[in-house]
GROMACS .gro file of C-alpha atoms in nm:
model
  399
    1UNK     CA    1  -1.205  -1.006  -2.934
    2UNK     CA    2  -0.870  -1.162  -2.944
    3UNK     CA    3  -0.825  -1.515  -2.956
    4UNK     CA    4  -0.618  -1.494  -2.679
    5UNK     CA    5  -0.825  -1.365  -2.450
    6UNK     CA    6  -1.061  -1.616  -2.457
    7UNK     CA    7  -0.996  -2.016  -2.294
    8UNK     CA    8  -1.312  -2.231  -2.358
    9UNK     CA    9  -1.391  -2.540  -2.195
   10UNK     CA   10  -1.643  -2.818  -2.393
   11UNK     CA   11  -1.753  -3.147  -2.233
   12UNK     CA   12  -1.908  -3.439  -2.383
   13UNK     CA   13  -2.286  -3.391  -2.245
   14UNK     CA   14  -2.429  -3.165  -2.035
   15UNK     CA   15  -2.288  -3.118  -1.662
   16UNK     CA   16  -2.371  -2.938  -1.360
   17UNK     CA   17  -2.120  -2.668  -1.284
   18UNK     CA   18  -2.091  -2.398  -0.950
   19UNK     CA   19  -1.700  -2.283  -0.942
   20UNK     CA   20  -1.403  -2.307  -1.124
   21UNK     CA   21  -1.059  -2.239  -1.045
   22UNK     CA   22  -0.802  -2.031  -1.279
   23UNK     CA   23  -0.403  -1.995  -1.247
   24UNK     CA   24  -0.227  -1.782  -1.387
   25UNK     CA   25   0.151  -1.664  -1.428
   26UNK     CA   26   0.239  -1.337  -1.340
   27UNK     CA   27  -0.085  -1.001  -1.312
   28UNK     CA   28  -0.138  -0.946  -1.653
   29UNK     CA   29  -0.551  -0.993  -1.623
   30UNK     CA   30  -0.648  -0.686  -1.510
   31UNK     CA   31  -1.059  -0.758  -1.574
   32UNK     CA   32  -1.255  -1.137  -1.679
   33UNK     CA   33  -1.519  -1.291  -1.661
   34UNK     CA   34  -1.681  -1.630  -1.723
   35UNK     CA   35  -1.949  -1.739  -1.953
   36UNK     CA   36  -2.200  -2.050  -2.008
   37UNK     CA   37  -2.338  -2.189  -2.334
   38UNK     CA   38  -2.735  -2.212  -2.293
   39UNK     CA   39  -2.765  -2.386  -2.601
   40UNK     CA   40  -2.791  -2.060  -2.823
   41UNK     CA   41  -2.572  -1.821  -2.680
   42UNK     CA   42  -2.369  -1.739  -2.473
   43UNK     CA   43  -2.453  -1.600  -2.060
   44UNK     CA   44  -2.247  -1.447  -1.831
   45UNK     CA   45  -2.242  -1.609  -1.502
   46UNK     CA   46  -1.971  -1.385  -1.336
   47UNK     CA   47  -1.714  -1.120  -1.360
   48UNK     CA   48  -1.416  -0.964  -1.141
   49UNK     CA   49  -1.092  -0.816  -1.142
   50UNK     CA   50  -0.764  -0.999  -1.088
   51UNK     CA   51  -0.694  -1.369  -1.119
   52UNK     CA   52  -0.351  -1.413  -1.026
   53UNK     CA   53  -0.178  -1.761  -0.903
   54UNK     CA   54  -0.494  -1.892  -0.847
   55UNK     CA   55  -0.812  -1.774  -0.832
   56UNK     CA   56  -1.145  -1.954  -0.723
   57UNK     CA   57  -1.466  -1.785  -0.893
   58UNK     CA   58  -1.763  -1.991  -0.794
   59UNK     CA   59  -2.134  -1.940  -0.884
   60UNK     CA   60  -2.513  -2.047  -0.875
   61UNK     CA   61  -2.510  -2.396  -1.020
   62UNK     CA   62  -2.568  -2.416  -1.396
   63UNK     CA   63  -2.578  -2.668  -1.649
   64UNK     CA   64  -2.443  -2.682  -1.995
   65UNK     CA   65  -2.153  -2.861  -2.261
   66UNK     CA   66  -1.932  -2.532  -2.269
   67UNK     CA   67  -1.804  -2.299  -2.066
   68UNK     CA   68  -1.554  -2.002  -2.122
   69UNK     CA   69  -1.294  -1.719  -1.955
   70UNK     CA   70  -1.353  -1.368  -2.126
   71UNK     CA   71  -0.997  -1.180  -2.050
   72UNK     CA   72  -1.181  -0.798  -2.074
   73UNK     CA   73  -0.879  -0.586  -1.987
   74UNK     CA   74  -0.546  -0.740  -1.971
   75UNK     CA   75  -0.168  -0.595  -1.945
   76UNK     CA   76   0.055  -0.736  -2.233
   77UNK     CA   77   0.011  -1.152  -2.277
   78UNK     CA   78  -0.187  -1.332  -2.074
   79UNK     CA   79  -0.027  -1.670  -1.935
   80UNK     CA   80  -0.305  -1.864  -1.791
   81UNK     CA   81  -0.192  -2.198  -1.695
   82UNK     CA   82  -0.537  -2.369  -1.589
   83UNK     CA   83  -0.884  -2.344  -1.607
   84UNK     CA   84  -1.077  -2.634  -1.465
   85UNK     CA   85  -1.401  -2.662  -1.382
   86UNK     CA   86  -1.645  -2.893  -1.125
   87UNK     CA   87  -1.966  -2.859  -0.905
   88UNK     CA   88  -1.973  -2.900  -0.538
   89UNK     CA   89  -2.237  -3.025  -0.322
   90UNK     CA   90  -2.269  -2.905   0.036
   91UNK     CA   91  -2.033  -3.120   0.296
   92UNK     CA   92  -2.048  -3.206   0.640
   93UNK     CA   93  -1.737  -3.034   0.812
   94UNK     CA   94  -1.630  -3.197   1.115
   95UNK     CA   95  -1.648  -2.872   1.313
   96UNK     CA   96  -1.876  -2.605   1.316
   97UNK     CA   97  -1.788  -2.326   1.045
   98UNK     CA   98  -1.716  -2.002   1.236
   99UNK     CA   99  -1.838  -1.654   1.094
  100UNK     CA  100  -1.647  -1.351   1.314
  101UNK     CA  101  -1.716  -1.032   1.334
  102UNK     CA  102  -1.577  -0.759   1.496
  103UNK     CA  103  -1.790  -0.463   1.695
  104UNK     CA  104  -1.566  -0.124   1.787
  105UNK     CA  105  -1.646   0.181   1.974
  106UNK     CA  106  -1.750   0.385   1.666
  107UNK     CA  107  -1.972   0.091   1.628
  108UNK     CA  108  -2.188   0.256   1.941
  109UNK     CA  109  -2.121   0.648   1.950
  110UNK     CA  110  -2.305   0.661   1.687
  111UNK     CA  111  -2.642   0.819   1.730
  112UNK     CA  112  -2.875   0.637   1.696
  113UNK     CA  113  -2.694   0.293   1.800
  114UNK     CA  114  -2.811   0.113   1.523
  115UNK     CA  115  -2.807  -0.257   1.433
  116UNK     CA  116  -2.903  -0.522   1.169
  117UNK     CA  117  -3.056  -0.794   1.355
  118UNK     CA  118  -3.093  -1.034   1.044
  119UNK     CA  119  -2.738  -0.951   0.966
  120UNK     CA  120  -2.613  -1.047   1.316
  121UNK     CA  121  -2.787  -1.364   1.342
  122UNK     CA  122  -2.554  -1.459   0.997
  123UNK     CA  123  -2.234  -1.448   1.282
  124UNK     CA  124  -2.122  -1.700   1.508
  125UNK     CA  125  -1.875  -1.523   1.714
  126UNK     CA  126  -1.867  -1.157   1.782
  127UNK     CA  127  -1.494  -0.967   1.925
  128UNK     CA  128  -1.614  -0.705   2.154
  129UNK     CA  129  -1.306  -0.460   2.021
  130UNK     CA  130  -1.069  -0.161   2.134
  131UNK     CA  131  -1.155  -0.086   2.497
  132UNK     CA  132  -0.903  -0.264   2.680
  133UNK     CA  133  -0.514  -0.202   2.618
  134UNK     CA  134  -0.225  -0.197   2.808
  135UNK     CA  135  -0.042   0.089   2.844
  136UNK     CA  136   0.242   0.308   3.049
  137UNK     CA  137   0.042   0.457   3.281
  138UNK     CA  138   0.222   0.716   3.516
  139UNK     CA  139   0.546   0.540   3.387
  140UNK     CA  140   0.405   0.209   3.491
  141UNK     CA  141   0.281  -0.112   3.298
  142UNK     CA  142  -0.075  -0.134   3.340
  143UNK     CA  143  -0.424  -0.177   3.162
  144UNK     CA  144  -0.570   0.146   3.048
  145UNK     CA  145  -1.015   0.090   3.009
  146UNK     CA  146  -1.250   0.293   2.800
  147UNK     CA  147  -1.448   0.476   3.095
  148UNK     CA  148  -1.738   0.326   2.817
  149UNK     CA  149  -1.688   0.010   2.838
  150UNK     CA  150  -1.995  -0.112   3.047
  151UNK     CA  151  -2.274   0.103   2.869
  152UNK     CA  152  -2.143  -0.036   2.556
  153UNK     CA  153  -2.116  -0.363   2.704
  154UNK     CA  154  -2.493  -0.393   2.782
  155UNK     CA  155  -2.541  -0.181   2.443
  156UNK     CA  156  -2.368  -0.469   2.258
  157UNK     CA  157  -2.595  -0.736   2.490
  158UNK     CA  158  -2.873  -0.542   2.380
  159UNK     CA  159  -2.819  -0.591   1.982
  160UNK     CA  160  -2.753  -0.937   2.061
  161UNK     CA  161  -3.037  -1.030   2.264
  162UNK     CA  162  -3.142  -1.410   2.266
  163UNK     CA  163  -2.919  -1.489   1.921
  164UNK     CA  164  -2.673  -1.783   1.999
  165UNK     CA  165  -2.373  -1.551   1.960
  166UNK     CA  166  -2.063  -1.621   2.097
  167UNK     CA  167  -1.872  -1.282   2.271
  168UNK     CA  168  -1.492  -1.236   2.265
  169UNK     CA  169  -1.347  -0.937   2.517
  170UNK     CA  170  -1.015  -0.803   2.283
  171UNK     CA  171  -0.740  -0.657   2.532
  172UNK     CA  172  -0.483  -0.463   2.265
  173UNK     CA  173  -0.137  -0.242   2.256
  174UNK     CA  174  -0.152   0.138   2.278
  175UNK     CA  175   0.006   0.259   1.961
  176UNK     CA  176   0.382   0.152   2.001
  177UNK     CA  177   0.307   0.061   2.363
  178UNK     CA  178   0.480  -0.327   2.402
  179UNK     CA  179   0.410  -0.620   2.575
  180UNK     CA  180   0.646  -0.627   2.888
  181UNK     CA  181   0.921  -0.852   2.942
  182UNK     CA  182   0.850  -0.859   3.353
  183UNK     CA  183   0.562  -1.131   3.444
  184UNK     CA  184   0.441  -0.967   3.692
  185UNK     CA  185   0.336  -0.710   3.484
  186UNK     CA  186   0.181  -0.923   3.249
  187UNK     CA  187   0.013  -1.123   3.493
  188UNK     CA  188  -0.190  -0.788   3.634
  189UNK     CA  189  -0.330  -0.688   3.305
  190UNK     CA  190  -0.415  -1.101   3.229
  191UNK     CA  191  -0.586  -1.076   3.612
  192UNK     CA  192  -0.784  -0.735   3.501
  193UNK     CA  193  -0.868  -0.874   3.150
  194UNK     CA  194  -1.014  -1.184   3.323
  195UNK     CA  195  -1.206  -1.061   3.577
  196UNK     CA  196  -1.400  -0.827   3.321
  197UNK     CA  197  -1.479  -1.105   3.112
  198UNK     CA  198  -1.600  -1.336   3.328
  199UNK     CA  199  -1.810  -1.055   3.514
  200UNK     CA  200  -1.965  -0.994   3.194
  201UNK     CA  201  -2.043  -1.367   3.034
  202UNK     CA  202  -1.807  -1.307   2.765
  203UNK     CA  203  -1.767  -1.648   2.619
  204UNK     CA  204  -1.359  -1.593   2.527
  205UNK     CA  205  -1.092  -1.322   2.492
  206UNK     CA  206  -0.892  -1.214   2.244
  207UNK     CA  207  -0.603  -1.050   2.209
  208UNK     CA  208  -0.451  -0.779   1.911
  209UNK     CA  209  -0.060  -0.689   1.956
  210UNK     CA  210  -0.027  -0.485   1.621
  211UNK     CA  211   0.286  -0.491   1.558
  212UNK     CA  212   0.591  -0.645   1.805
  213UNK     CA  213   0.915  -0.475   1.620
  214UNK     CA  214   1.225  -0.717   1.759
  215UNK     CA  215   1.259  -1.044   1.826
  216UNK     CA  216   1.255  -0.929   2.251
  217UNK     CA  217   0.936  -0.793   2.182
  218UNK     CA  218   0.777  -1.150   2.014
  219UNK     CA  219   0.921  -1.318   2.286
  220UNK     CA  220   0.754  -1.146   2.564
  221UNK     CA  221   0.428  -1.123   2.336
  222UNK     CA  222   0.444  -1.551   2.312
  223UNK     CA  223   0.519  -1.573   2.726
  224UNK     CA  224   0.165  -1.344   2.760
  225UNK     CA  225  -0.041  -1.544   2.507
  226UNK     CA  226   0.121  -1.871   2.692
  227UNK     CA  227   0.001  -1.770   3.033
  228UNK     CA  228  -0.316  -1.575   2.959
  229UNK     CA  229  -0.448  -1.915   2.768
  230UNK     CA  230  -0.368  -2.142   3.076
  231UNK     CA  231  -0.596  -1.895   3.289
  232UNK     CA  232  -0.836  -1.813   3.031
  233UNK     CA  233  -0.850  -2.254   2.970
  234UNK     CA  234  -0.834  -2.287   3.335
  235UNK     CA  235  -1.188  -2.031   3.362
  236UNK     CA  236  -1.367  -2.192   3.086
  237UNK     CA  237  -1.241  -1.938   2.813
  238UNK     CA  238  -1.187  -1.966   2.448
  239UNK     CA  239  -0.878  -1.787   2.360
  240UNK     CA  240  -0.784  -1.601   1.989
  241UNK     CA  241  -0.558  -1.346   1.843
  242UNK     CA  242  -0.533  -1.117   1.572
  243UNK     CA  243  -0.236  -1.175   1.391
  244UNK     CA  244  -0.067  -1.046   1.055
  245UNK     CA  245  -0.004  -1.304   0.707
  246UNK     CA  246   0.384  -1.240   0.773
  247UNK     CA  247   0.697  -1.257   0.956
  248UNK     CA  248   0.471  -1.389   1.263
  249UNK     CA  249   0.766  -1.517   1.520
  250UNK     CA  250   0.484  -1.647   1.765
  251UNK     CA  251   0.630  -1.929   1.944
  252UNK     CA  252   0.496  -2.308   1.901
  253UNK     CA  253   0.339  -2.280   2.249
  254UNK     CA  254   0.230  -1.919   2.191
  255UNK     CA  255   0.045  -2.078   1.905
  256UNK     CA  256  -0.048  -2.391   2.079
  257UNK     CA  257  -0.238  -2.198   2.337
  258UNK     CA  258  -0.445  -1.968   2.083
  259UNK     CA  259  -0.778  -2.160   1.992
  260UNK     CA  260  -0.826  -1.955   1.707
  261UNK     CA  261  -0.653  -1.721   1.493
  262UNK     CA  262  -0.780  -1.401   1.321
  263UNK     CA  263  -0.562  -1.322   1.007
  264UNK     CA  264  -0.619  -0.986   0.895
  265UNK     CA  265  -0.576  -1.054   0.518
  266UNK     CA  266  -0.604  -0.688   0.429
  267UNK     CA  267  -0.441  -0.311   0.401
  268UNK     CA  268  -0.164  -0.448   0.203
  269UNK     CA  269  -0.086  -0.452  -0.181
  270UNK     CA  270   0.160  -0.677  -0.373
  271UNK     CA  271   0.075  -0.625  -0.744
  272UNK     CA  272   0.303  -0.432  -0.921
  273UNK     CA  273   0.055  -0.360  -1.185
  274UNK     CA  274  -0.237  -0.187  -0.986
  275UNK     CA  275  -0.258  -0.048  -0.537
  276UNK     CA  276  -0.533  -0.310  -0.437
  277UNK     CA  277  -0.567  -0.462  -0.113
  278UNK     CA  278  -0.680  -0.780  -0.007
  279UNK     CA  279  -0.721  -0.908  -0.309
  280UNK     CA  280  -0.785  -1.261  -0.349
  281UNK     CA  281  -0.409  -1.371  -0.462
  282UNK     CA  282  -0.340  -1.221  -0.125
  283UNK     CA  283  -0.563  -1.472   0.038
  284UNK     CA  284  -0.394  -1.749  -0.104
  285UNK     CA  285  -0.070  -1.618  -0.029
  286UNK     CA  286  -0.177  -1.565   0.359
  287UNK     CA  287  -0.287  -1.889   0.412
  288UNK     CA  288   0.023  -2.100   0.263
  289UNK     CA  289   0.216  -1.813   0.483
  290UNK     CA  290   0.009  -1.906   0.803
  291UNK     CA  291   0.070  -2.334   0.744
  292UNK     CA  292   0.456  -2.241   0.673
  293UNK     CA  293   0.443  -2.054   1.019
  294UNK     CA  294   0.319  -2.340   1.238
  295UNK     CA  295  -0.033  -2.226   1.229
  296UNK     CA  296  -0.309  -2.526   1.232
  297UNK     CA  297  -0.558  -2.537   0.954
  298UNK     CA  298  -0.881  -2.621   1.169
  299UNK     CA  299  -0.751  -2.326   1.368
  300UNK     CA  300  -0.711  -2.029   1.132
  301UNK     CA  301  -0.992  -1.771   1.047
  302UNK     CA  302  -0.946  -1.564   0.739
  303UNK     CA  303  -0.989  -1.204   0.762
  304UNK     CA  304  -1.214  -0.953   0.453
  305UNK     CA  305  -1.232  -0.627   0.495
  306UNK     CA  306  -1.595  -0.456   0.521
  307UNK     CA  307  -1.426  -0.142   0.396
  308UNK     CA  308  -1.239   0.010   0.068
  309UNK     CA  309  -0.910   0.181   0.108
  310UNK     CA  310  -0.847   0.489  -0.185
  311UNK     CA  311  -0.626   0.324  -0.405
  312UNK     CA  312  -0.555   0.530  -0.732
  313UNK     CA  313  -0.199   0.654  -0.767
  314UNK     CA  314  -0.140   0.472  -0.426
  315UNK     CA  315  -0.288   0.286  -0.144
  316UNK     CA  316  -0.397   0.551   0.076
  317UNK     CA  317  -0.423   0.357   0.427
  318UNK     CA  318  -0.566   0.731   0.587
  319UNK     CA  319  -0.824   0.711   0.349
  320UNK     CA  320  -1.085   0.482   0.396
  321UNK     CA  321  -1.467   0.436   0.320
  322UNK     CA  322  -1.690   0.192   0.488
  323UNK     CA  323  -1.847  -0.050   0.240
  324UNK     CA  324  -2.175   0.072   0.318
  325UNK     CA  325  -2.095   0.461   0.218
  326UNK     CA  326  -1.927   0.335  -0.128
  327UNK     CA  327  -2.267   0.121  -0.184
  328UNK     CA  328  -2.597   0.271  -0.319
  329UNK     CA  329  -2.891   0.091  -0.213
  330UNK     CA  330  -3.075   0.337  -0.475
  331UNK     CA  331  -2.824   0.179  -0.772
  332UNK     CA  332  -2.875  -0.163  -0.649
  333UNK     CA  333  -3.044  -0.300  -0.965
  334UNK     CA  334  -2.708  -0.160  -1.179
  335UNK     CA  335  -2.506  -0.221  -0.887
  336UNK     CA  336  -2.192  -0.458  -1.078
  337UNK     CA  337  -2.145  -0.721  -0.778
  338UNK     CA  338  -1.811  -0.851  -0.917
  339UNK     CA  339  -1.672  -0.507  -0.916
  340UNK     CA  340  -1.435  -0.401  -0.622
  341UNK     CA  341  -1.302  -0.066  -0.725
  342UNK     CA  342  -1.561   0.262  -0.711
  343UNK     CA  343  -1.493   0.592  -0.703
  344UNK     CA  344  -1.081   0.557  -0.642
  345UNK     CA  345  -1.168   0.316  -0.351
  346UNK     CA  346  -1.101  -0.068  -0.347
  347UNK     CA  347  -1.327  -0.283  -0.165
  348UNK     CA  348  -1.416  -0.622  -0.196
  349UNK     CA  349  -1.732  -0.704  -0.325
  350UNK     CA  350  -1.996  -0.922  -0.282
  351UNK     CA  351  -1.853  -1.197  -0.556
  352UNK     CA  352  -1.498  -1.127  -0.387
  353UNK     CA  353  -1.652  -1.210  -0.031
  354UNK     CA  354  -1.870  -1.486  -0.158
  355UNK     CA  355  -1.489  -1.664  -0.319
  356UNK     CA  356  -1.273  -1.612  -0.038
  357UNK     CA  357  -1.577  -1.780   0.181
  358UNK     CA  358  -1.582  -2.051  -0.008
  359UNK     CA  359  -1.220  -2.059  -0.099
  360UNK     CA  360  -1.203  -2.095   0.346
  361UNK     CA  361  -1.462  -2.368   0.334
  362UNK     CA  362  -1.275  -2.569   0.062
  363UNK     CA  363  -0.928  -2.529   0.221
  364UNK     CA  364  -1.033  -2.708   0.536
  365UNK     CA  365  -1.035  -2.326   0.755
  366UNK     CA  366  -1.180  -2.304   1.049
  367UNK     CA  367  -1.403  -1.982   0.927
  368UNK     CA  368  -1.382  -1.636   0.813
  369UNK     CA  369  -1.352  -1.311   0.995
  370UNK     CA  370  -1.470  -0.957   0.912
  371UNK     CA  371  -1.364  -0.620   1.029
  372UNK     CA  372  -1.595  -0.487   1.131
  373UNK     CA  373  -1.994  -0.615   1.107
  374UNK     CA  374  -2.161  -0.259   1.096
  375UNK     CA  375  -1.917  -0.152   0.800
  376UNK     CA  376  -2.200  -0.368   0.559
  377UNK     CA  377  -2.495  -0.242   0.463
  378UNK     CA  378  -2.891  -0.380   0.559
  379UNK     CA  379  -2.874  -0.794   0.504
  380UNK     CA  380  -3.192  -0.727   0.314
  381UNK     CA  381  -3.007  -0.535   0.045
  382UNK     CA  382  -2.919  -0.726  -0.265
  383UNK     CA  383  -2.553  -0.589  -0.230
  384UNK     CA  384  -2.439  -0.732   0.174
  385UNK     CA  385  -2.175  -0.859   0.173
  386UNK     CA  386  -2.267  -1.093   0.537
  387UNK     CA  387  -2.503  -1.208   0.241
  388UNK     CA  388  -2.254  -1.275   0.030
  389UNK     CA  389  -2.072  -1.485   0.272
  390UNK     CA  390  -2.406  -1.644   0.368
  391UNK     CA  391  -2.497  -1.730   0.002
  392UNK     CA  392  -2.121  -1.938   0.029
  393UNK     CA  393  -2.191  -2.142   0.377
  394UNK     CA  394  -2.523  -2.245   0.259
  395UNK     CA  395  -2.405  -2.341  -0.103
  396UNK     CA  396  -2.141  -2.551   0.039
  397UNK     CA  397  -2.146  -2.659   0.449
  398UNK     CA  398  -2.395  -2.935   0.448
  399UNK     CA  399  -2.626  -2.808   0.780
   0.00000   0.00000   0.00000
């Protein structure tokens, strides 16, 4: 092993460690992991990919004088300009750490409608997703609903049952269908949208305008999030959006109305070196992009994917695998958690989901967001990733 590829840290006695963070300059690390001293030899404690501008790798607790960074696979010289490590104990936040999770309706045509109930009760907040968008219908503005929408409803009420979740009704564009620029229009779809929420109990609703194109189209978008979270504040509604990590041109009260805000940190690569999405660099990057926008810290959710994208030659966004086909419960002994890359797709993994948890809870976020909950596998399996996430909340939010 080169020495270069390996950056040890010794302490005077004995110390309790569970994460460190690593910087680097430029993607050269390609593959790493970490190591502790035991007092004869050394143990690995973790292993991933990329590391990045910063990267937070954290860990069950251990305790020794030495720990190290392996650099496995590496492109040319690696520049690592930190490694520090400490040990965290679990904190009292002053608000409630929010877990969201989105349910869609391939989530229920499925046959049978299946559902981990261990694996829901791990969620706080559930978006009831893709029934409601607006639309040109007959060459008129107006809110086009799945004809499914209340079997699913009482299907989703169903899975639910007496768990404390809290339900979000999404209203979203047709594909390049825009928000329009007449309030009168806007006010009949926010009038529809309501009434089917609070028919139903839905505790908020949530909104998903992927993508305005011109700066017409934000402006109309931030005069419908304006007025739909007066009326959804005025009827005892929570109110969120889905939003992208860039070139968001929400206006300050657009944003001021939103409660919450789902970033969807994924489906993008910016690595020259490899076609990964959402890596964890990325979730860095999102979340200085997000403060720099206006965005509120105790507001904004971070978004993981449940899902890998094929990501060889090129990111292949019409080529996707839910986590839980690309996992083998069979394989789970062998199965390499810190690993995000199988068979051509890239995923994140269980260590991946377990650091950008935590990497939310130590940046002050608000919580974490998933698309979509019934992408994981079985909570029971050693491999879930709403595990994985669990395993971070209860290792550092003090109950």
């Amino acid at each position: 092993m080169r020495d270069d590829l390996i950056f040890e840290l010794n302490f005077d006695k004995v110390a309790t460690f569970n994460h460190v963070w690593i910087r680097e300059s430029g993607f050269s690390v390609q593959k790493f992991h970490l190591e502790a001293w035991d007092g004869e030899k050394w143990v690995t404690i973790y292993n991933n990919d990329l590391i990045g501008r910063e990267r937070l790798c954290v860990f069950d607790a251990v305790e020794t004088k030495q720990l190290r960074l392996v650099i496995d696979e590496v492109k040319g010289t690696p520049h690592i300009i930190s490694f520090e490590a400490g040990n965290r104990e679990p904190f009292e936040r002053e608000v409630p750490f929010h877990v969201v999770g989105y349910f869609s309706p391939s989530t229920f045509t499925r046959t049978p409608f299946t559902y981990d109930r261990e694996q829901l009760s791990k969620f706080t907040d559930v978006i009831f997703h893709n029934f409601l968008h607006w639309d040109i219908i007959d060459d008129k503005f107006d809110l086009n609903i799945n004809t499914k929408i209340d079997t699913c409803i009482a299907m989703m009420k169903e899975a639910i049952g007496d768990l404390p979740l809290r339900t979000y009704l999404s209203v979203r564009n047709r594909h390049n269908v825009h928000m329009s620029r007449d309030a009168k229009d806007r006010e009949k779809i926010i009038s529809a949208v309501l009434k089917i929420a609070l028919d139903n109990g839905f505790y908020g609703i949530d909104v998903d305008y992927e993508y305005p194109e011109c700066q017409e189209d934000w402006d109309a978008y931030s005069a419908f999030l304006v007025e739909m979270g007066q009326v959804a504040h005025e009827n005892g509604l929570k109110f969120s959006a889905a939003t992208g990590v860039h070139n968001n041109h929400m206006s300050d009260a657009a944003l001021d109305a939103l409660d919450f805000y789902n970033i969807m940190i994924y489906d993008h690569n910016q690595d020259p070196n490899h076609f990964f999405h959402s890596t964890f660099e990325y979730q860095v990057d999102a979340l200085v992009s997000a403060i720099h926008q206006g965005m509120k810290l105790d507001k904004v959710i971070l978004g993981m994917p449940f899902y890998g994208l094929h990501s060889v030659d090129k990111v292949d966004y019409g080529n996707s695998r839910q986590y839980k086909d690309l996992y083998i419960p069979a394989e789970d002994e062998s199965f390499d958690y810190g690993s995000n890359l199988l068979r051509g797709y890239y995923y994140n993994g269980p260590y991946m989901v377990r650091d950008k948890t935590a990497h939310a809870i130590f940046t002050g976020c608000r919580g974490v967001m998933v698309w979509h909950i019934t992408a994981d596998v079985k909570y029971a399996a050693r491999g879930s990733l709403t595990r994985a996430m669990d395993q971070a909340i209860e290792q550092f939010v003090k109950k």
